Tab-separated table of C-alpha atoms in Angstrom:
chain	number	residue	atom	x	y	z
K	1	MET	CA	26.900	167.916	-24.568
K	2	PRO	CA	25.375	166.691	-21.627
K	3	GLU	CA	26.870	163.773	-19.837
K	4	GLY	CA	25.652	160.327	-21.205
K	5	THR	CA	24.615	161.924	-24.267
K	6	GLU	CA	25.076	159.000	-27.205
K	7	THR	CA	27.828	160.521	-29.758
K	8	THR	CA	27.692	157.323	-32.340
K	9	GLY	CA	26.533	158.452	-35.814
K	10	LEU	CA	27.288	162.066	-35.079
K	11	CYS	CA	27.705	164.206	-38.123
K	12	SER	CA	30.967	166.784	-38.449
K	13	LEU	CA	30.033	170.402	-39.294
K	14	ASP	CA	33.321	170.980	-40.392
K	15	ALA	CA	34.303	168.011	-42.222
K	16	GLY	CA	30.747	168.099	-44.912
K	17	LEU	CA	27.678	166.183	-43.761
K	18	SER	CA	27.905	162.460	-44.383
K	19	PRO	CA	25.208	160.703	-46.575
K	20	ALA	CA	23.249	159.677	-43.634
K	21	CYS	CA	22.914	162.854	-41.917
K	22	ARG	CA	22.271	164.954	-45.378
K	23	HIS	CA	19.360	162.324	-45.460
K	24	ILE	CA	17.824	163.551	-42.049
K	25	TRP	CA	18.614	167.162	-42.503
K	26	LEU	CA	16.777	167.217	-46.022
K	27	GLY	CA	14.213	165.024	-44.758
K	28	ALA	CA	13.221	167.095	-41.808
K	29	LEU	CA	13.473	170.200	-43.614
K	30	HIS	CA	11.111	168.669	-46.590
K	31	GLN	CA	8.602	167.664	-43.465
K	32	LEU	CA	8.436	171.243	-42.782
K	33	ALA	CA	8.181	172.496	-45.886
K	34	LEU	CA	4.822	170.726	-46.362
K	35	ALA	CA	3.470	171.018	-43.151
K	36	ASP	CA	0.981	173.739	-43.074
K	37	GLY	CA	-0.207	172.593	-46.914
K	38	ASP	CA	0.812	175.488	-48.867
K	39	PHE	CA	2.217	173.540	-51.544
K	40	SER	CA	0.160	172.376	-54.289
K	41	GLU	CA	0.502	168.644	-55.442
K	42	GLU	CA	2.617	169.823	-58.163
K	43	GLU	CA	5.197	171.933	-56.138
K	44	GLN	CA	5.156	168.898	-53.757
K	45	HIS	CA	6.293	166.352	-56.590
K	46	LEU	CA	8.606	169.154	-57.751
K	47	LEU	CA	10.687	169.120	-54.048
K	48	ILE	CA	10.462	165.278	-54.027
K	49	HIS	CA	12.212	165.141	-57.495
K	50	GLU	CA	14.866	167.484	-56.176
K	51	LEU	CA	15.497	165.734	-53.558
K	52	LYS	CA	15.861	162.655	-54.972
K	53	ALA	CA	18.040	164.173	-57.135
K	54	GLU	CA	20.241	164.576	-54.017
K	55	LEU	CA	19.909	161.515	-52.818
K	56	PRO	CA	19.720	159.228	-55.917
K	57	ASP	CA	20.934	155.831	-54.158
K	58	ASP	CA	18.641	155.894	-51.419
K	59	SER	CA	15.218	155.030	-50.571
K	60	TRP	CA	12.831	158.243	-50.206
K	61	ASP	CA	10.348	156.467	-48.254
K	62	GLY	CA	12.516	155.831	-45.072
K	63	ILE	CA	13.805	159.318	-44.925
K	64	GLN	CA	10.366	161.636	-45.565
K	65	GLN	CA	9.777	162.281	-41.938
K	66	PRO	CA	13.012	161.674	-39.925
K	67	GLY	CA	11.517	161.191	-35.872
K	68	ASP	CA	12.944	162.931	-33.145
K	69	GLY	CA	15.488	160.488	-32.133
K	70	ALA	CA	16.863	160.596	-35.688
K	71	LEU	CA	17.751	164.110	-35.042
K	72	VAL	CA	19.638	163.879	-31.609
K	73	HIS	CA	21.255	160.660	-32.911
K	74	ARG	CA	22.795	162.607	-36.190
K	75	PHE	CA	22.786	166.274	-34.799
K	76	GLY	CA	23.776	165.496	-31.077
K	77	VAL	CA	22.294	167.448	-28.323
K	78	GLY	CA	23.504	171.606	-27.829
K	79	THR	CA	25.917	171.256	-30.759
K	80	GLU	CA	26.681	173.433	-33.086
K	81	LEU	CA	25.417	171.088	-36.240
K	82	ALA	CA	21.925	171.142	-34.341
K	83	GLU	CA	21.977	174.857	-34.301
K	84	GLN	CA	22.557	175.011	-38.006
K	85	PHE	CA	20.077	172.611	-38.601
K	86	LEU	CA	17.187	174.487	-36.718
K	87	ARG	CA	18.458	177.867	-38.094
K	88	SER	CA	17.856	176.493	-41.259
K	89	ALA	CA	14.339	174.772	-40.294
K	90	VAL	CA	13.373	178.357	-39.158
K	91	MET	CA	14.427	179.713	-42.390
K	92	VAL	CA	12.299	177.373	-44.241
K	93	ALA	CA	9.162	178.142	-42.113
K	94	LEU	CA	9.428	181.608	-42.380
K	95	ALA	CA	10.522	181.775	-46.324
K	96	ASP	CA	6.630	182.873	-47.489
K	97	GLY	CA	6.476	185.292	-45.089
K	98	HIS	CA	4.615	183.941	-42.086
K	99	ILE	CA	4.656	180.528	-40.252
K	100	SER	CA	1.690	178.168	-39.130
K	101	GLU	CA	0.953	176.645	-35.989
K	102	VAL	CA	1.955	173.469	-37.295
K	103	GLU	CA	5.419	175.028	-38.075
K	104	LEU	CA	5.630	176.536	-35.120
K	105	ASP	CA	5.274	173.178	-33.320
K	106	LEU	CA	7.508	171.421	-35.141
K	107	LEU	CA	10.644	174.123	-34.397
K	108	ARG	CA	9.542	174.011	-30.652
K	109	ARG	CA	9.901	170.483	-30.564
K	110	TRP	CA	12.728	170.390	-32.412
K	111	SER	CA	14.437	172.983	-30.180
K	112	ARG	CA	13.478	171.255	-27.330
K	113	GLU	CA	14.616	167.576	-28.461
K	114	LEU	CA	18.117	169.274	-29.553
K	115	GLN	CA	18.409	171.699	-26.640
K	116	VAL	CA	19.304	174.655	-28.907
K	117	ALA	CA	18.319	178.229	-28.964
K	118	GLU	CA	15.208	177.162	-27.105
K	119	ALA	CA	14.800	181.176	-25.860
K	120	VAL	CA	14.686	182.323	-29.602
K	121	VAL	CA	12.307	179.823	-30.667
K	122	ALA	CA	10.078	180.139	-27.550
K	123	GLN	CA	9.672	184.124	-28.735
K	124	LEU	CA	8.543	183.173	-32.030
K	125	SER	CA	5.081	183.689	-31.409
K	126	VAL	CA	2.976	185.002	-34.539
K	127	ASP	CA	-0.740	187.157	-35.145
K	128	ALA	CA	-3.464	186.157	-36.385
K	129	CYS	CA	-1.927	185.937	-39.895
K	130	GLY	CA	1.019	184.104	-38.808
K	131	VAL	CA	3.503	186.946	-39.065
K	132	PRO	CA	6.037	186.868	-36.259
K	133	HIS	CA	5.514	189.306	-33.644
K	134	PRO	CA	7.962	192.466	-33.912
K	135	GLN	CA	9.645	191.868	-30.464
K	136	ALA	CA	10.700	188.825	-31.480
K	137	LEU	CA	12.420	189.781	-34.689
K	138	ASN	CA	15.391	191.674	-33.830
K	139	GLY	CA	17.158	188.345	-32.019
K	140	LEU	CA	15.433	186.124	-34.623
K	141	ARG	CA	17.486	188.187	-37.431
K	142	GLN	CA	21.070	188.288	-35.811
K	143	TRP	CA	20.666	184.320	-34.946
K	144	LEU	CA	19.453	183.507	-38.666
K	145	ASP	CA	22.413	185.876	-40.004
K	146	GLY	CA	24.545	182.715	-38.293
K	147	ILE	CA	23.532	180.100	-40.860
K	148	GLN	CA	26.628	178.802	-42.878
K	149	PRO	CA	25.665	176.464	-45.477
K	150	ASN	CA	28.446	174.102	-45.628
K	151	ASP	CA	26.631	171.271	-47.489
K	152	PRO	CA	26.113	171.289	-50.908
K	153	ALA	CA	22.928	169.759	-50.788
K	154	VAL	CA	21.309	171.533	-48.025
K	155	ALA	CA	22.780	174.708	-49.711
K	156	ARG	CA	20.873	173.823	-53.139
K	157	PHE	CA	17.660	172.864	-51.277
K	158	LEU	CA	17.395	175.963	-49.864
K	159	VAL	CA	17.865	177.852	-53.298
K	160	LYS	CA	15.249	176.032	-54.355
K	161	LEU	CA	12.703	177.015	-51.776
K	162	ILE	CA	13.859	180.841	-51.506
K	163	PRO	CA	12.825	182.395	-54.560
K	164	ALA	CA	15.363	184.193	-56.464
K	165	GLN	CA	12.593	187.159	-57.290
K	166	CYS	CA	9.317	187.854	-55.879
K	167	PRO	CA	6.734	186.676	-58.372
K	168	PHE	CA	3.826	188.805	-56.810
K	169	GLU	CA	4.747	192.365	-58.008
K	170	ARG	CA	2.148	193.339	-60.663
K	171	ASP	CA	-0.284	196.081	-62.227
K	172	VAL	CA	-3.794	195.974	-61.754
K	173	VAL	CA	-5.254	196.818	-65.205
K	174	LEU	CA	-8.656	197.605	-66.306
K	175	PHE	CA	-9.729	198.526	-69.553
K	176	GLY	CA	-6.333	200.103	-70.334
K	177	ARG	CA	-5.906	201.941	-67.150
K	178	LYS	CA	-3.534	200.935	-64.152
K	179	LEU	CA	-5.970	201.017	-60.872
K	180	VAL	CA	-3.476	199.803	-58.608
K	181	HIS	CA	0.270	198.699	-58.045
K	182	ILE	CA	0.748	195.540	-56.068
K	183	PRO	CA	4.414	195.547	-53.971
K	184	PRO	CA	6.476	192.680	-54.102
K	185	MET	CA	5.144	190.453	-50.964
K	186	CYS	CA	8.604	189.406	-50.288
K	187	LYS	CA	9.557	193.078	-49.583
K	188	ILE	CA	7.181	192.963	-46.287
K	189	ASN	CA	8.447	189.537	-45.270
K	190	PRO	CA	10.009	190.781	-42.136
K	191	LEU	CA	13.101	188.586	-42.527
K	192	TYR	CA	13.623	189.301	-46.172
K	193	ASP	CA	16.925	190.479	-45.644
K	194	GLN	CA	17.989	187.372	-43.893
K	195	LEU	CA	16.374	185.157	-46.976
K	196	VAL	CA	18.175	187.418	-49.603
K	197	ALA	CA	21.791	187.236	-47.887
K	198	LEU	CA	21.403	183.511	-47.139
K	199	ARG	CA	20.235	182.566	-50.518
K	200	PHE	CA	23.574	184.297	-51.725
K	201	ARG	CA	25.645	182.444	-49.387
K	202	CYS	CA	24.292	179.235	-50.772
K	203	LEU	CA	24.900	179.884	-54.539
K	204	CYS	CA	28.412	180.919	-53.318
K	205	ARG	CA	28.764	177.564	-51.343
K	206	LEU	CA	27.723	175.842	-54.869
K	207	GLU	CA	29.873	177.476	-56.806
K	208	GLU	CA	32.758	177.040	-54.135
K	209	SER	CA	32.360	173.268	-54.157
K	210	ASP	CA	31.274	172.352	-57.721
K	211	GLY	CA	31.012	175.126	-59.638
K	212	THR	CA	26.812	174.753	-60.024
K	213	ASP	CA	24.738	177.300	-60.996
K	214	ALA	CA	22.211	176.755	-58.558
K	215	THR	CA	19.768	179.617	-60.096
């Protein structure tokens, strides 16, 4: 960590997140999840309900959108904890297979402020449909495979955001005849394998911590 960096209030990765650190982490992921406006009003209410269940003793209004200074204060600069947070944020942004410019701006800013994975996030450019360019994917996949869901609350939130199965697969039938089969859209998500593996690790973490079946 650079000399002079404020360390008071830093969270420990090994000891589990303190309530304050967990609030900042979940608040930032929530901010990112809603950044591109893809969630319906009902889905937004469900997300907030899930987060309030994780943070029953605190004011939700105070942590919905933590500022950059709060992230640095809790996660530090250039720390493993900061990198784990940013990994989880990138995965949340790409959970639906594409990423918006609003989400990209947030990720780049957080990467710059926390001074972690700046080269990886800088390569995260997308095409007109919001799909990451192929040249950025190999390094991104390897980097995202390093996510370790140590905190149960964060693991549970990621499980809620990553669907257990893709809801888009279906047959289009007209007058009793199948016209076309639409394959699972998640299969064309360039980070599908990383999402499935992360969801599994999160479920294992929850089972280890309290036997919770997050599905």
